[in-house]
XYZ file of C-alpha atoms in Angstrom:
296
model
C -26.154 19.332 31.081
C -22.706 21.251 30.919
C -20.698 17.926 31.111
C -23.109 16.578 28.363
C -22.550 19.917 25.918
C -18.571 19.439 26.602
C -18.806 15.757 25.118
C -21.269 16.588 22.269
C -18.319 19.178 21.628
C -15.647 16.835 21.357
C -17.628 14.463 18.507
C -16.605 16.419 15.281
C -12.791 16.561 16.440
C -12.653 12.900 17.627
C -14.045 12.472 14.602
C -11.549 14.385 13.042
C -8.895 12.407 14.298
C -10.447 8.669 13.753
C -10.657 9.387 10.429
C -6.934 11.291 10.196
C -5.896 7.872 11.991
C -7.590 6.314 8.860
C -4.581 7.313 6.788
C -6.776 7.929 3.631
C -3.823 9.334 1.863
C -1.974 5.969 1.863
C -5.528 4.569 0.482
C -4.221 4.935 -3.077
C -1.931 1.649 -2.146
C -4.978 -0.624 -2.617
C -5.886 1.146 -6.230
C -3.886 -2.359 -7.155
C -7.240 -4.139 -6.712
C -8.819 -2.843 -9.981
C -6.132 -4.274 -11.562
C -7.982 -7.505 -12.680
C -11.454 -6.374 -13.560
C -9.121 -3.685 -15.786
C -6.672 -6.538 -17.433
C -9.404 -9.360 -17.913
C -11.616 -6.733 -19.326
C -14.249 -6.954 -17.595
C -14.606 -3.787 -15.341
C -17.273 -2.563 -17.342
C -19.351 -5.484 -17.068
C -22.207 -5.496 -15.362
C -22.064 -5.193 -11.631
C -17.996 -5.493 -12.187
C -17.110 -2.394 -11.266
C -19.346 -1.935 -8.461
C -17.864 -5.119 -6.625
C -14.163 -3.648 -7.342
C -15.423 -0.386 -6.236
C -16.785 -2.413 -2.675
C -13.302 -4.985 -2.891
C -11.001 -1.257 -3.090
C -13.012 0.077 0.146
C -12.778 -2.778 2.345
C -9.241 -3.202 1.544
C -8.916 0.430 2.501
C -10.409 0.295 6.093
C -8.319 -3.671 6.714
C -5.299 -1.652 5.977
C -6.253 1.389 8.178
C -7.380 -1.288 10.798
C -3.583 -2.206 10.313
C -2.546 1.265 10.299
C -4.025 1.902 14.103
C -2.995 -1.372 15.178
C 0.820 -0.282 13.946
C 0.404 3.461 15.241
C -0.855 2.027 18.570
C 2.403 -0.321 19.123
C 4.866 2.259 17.848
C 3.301 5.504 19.612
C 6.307 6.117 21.850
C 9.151 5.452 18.844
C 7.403 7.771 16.854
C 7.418 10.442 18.841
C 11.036 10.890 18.122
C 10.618 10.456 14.393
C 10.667 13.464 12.741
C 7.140 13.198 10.763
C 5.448 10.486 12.600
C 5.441 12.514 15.584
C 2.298 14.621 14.534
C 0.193 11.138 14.262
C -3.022 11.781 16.397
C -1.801 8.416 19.092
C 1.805 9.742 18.743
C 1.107 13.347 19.637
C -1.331 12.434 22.321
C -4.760 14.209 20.519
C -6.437 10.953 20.180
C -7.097 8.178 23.060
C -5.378 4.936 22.235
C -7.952 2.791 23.279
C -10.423 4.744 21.656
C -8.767 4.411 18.410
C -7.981 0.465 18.995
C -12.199 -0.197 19.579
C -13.020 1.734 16.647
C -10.277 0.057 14.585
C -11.845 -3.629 16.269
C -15.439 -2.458 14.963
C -14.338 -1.584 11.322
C -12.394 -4.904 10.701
C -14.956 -7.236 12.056
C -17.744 -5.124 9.794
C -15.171 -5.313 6.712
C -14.817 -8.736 7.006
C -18.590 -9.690 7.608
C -19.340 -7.606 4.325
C -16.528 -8.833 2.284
C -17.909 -12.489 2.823
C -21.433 -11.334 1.385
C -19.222 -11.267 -1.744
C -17.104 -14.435 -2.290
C -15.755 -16.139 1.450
C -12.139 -16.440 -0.635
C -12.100 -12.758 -0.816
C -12.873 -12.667 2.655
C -10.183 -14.897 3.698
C -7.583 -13.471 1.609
C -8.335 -10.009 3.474
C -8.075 -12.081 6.876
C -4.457 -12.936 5.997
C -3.602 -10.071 4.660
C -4.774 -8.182 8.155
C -2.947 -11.377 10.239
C 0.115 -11.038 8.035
C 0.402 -7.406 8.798
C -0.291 -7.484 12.505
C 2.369 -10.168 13.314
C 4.340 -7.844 11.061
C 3.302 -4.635 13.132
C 4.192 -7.011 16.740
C 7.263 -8.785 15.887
C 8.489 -9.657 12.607
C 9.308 -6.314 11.188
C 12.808 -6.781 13.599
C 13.228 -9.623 11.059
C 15.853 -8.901 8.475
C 14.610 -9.499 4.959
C 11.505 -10.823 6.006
C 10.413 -7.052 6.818
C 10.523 -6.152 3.265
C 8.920 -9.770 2.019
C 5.901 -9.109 4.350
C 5.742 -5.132 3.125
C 6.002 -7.014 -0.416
C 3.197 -9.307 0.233
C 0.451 -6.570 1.490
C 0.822 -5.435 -2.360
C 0.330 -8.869 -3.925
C -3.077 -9.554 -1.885
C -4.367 -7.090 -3.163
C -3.992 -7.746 -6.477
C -5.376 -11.946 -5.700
C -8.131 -9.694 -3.743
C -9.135 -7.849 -6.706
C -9.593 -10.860 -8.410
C -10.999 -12.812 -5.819
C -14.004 -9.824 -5.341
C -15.195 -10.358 -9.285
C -14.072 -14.234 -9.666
C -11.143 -14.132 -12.304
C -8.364 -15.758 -12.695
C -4.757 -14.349 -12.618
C -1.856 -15.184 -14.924
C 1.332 -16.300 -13.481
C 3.113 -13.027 -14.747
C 0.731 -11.207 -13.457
C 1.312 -12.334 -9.752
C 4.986 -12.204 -10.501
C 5.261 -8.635 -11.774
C 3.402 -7.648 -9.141
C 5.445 -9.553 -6.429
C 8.259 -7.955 -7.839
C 7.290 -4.222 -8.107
C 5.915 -4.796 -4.614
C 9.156 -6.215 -4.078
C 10.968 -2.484 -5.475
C 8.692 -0.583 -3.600
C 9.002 -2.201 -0.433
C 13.211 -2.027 -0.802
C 12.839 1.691 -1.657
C 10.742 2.148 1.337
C 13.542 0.748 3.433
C 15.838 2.772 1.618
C 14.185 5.857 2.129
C 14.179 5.390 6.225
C 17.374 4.788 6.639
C 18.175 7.436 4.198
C 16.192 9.774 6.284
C 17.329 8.017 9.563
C 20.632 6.652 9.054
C 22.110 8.701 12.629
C 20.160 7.360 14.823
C 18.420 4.142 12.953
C 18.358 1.772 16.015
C 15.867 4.354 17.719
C 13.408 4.364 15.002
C 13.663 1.150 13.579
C 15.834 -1.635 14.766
C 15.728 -3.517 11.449
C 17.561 -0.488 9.902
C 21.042 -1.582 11.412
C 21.105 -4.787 9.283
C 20.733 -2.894 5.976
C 23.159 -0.484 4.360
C 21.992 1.769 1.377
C 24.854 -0.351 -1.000
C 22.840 -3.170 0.266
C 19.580 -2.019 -0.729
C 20.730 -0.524 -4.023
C 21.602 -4.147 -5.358
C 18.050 -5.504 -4.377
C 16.719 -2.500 -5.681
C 18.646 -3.202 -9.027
C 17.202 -6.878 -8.712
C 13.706 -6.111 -8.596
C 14.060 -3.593 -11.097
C 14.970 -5.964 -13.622
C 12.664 -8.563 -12.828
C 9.532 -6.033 -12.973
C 10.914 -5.302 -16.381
C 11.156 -8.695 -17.555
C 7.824 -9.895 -15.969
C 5.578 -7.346 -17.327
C 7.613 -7.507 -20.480
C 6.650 -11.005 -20.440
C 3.082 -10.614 -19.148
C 2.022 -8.211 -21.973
C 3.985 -10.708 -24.973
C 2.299 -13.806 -23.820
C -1.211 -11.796 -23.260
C -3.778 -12.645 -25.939
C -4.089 -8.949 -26.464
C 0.246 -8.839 -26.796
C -0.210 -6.068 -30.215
C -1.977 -3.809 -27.063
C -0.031 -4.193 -24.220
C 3.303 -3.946 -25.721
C 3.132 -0.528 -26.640
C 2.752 0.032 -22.504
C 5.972 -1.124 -21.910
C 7.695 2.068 -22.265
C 5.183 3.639 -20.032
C 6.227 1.092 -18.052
C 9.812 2.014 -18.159
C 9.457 5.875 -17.636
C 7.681 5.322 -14.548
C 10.320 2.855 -12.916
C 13.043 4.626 -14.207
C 11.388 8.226 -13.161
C 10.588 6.898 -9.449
C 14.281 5.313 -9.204
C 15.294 9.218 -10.473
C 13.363 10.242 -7.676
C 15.370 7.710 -4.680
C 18.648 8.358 -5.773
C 18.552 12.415 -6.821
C 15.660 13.763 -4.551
C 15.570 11.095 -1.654
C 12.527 10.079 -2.328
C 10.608 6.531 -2.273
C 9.358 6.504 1.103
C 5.628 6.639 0.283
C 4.727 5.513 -3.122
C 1.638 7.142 -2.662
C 2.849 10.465 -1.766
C 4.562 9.813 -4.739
C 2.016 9.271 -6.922
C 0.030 12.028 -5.836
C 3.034 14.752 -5.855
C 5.225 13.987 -8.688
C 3.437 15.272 -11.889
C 5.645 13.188 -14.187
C 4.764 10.028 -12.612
C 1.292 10.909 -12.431
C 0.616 11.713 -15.656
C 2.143 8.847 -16.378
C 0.016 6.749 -14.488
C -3.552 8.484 -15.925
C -1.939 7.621 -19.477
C -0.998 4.277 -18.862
C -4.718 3.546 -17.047
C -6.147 5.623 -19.858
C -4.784 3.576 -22.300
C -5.025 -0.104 -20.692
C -8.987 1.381 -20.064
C -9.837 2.481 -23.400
C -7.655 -0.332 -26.014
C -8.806 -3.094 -23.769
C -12.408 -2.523 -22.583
């Protein structure tokens, strides 16, 4: 009976920790998925919403499925990191193989439930999980093709979104997306070996083959081709009298988080970003305010 209470104990703090493990603060990532029920107008149809809602959530526990599976490879690396030491594997207050089973369970349950909805929006969150893990086990050593794959997780999304509500997606849609992903995945980069730049090669191998003047010039590259794209996207939009006037908001919010790299150090986590920065927040609400209400 005493060995039974000291289990029963040790339920609301292991569950605690599964869901810490979760990483629900980096769930704002996969916000990208309402993207095409909000641009094709339809999220207030009928039953729209609802299956973006469901599309959001199962992208949400894939990515924390992703999240363990990365935590549980890199547990001993990031104890020596400065913040990802206090992860629950990393600082030793949850079990890895508990946290692996539970991760196991999830995905197979996300993916049974996201092919009750469409079987291509199924698949699509298959690759994006396969994708990520041979990202998580090997191919994040890979120079450049580190920041393509980071690049990719953003852009699957957005086809998921669409995928979950059956729309189609215009070409500069997919490309301004690839190429924001593209910015944030470079700042990313930036940001660890900004943080990390003394001892790189213990953290992250990958970091040696990148130099901050290196990642400046991509950074400079994607810039202007998220510019150009969405610049693009909203002029050859049937709705092009709405969406240009979004363009600036556009261009605040690029120029505001590339403010935020090269004067605060910032750009690690665009959505610790996103939630912190009051500028780029409001920003955000107005822009999504104003897509919502002149398109829907």
């Amino acid at each position: 009976m005493k060995w039974l209470i000291m289990e029963l104990s040790k339920i609301p703090k292991g569950a605690y920790l599964l869901f810490k493990q979760l990483r629900p603060k980096q769930w704002t990532k996969n916000l990208i998925v309402f993207a095409a029920p909000l641009f094709s107008m339809q999220l207030m149809h009928e039953g729209v919403f609802l299956k973006s809602l469901i599309g959001f959530f199962l992208f949400c526990f894939v990515s924390s499925c992703v999240y363990i599976l990365n935590d549980f490879v890199d547990r001993k690396a990031d104890r020596m990191h400065p913040e990802k030491k206090h992860r629950p594997m990393a600082s030793g207050a949850l079990n890895p193989l508990l946290a692996l089973t539970f991760g196991f369970l999830l995905l197979i349950s996300s993916i049974w439930a996201a092919n009750i909805f469409n079987s291509l929006f199924a698949i699509c969150l298959s690759i994006y999980f396969i994708i990520n893990v041979l990202y998580s086990l090997k191919l994040k050593h890979i120079v450049l093709l580190d920041i393509l794959l980071i690049a990719s997780g953003f852009v699957l999304r957005a086809v998921g979104g669409a995928l979950v509500i059956n729309v189609p997606l215009t070409e500069w849609f997919l490309l301004c997306a690839l190429w924001l992903s593209m910015f944030l995945a470079v700042s990313k980069r930036r940001h660890e070996l900004f943080l990390l730049q003394k001892t790189q090669e213990t953290h992250r191998k990958v970091l040696k083959n990148y130099s901050i003047a290196l990642l400046d010039q991509y950074n400079s590259i994607f810039t202007t081709a998220t510019i150009i794209s969405y610049a693009l996207f909203a002029f050859s939009s049937e709705h092009s009298e709405i969406l240009m006037w979004s363009i600036p908001l556009v261009l605040y919010g690029i120029c505001r988080y590339l403010y935020l790299i090269h004067q605060e150090g910032k750009g690690g986590k665009p959505e610790q970003v996103l939630l912190e920065d009051k500028p780029i927040l409001i920003t955000t609400i107005i822009y999504v305010l104003y897509i919502f209400i002149t398109l829907t």
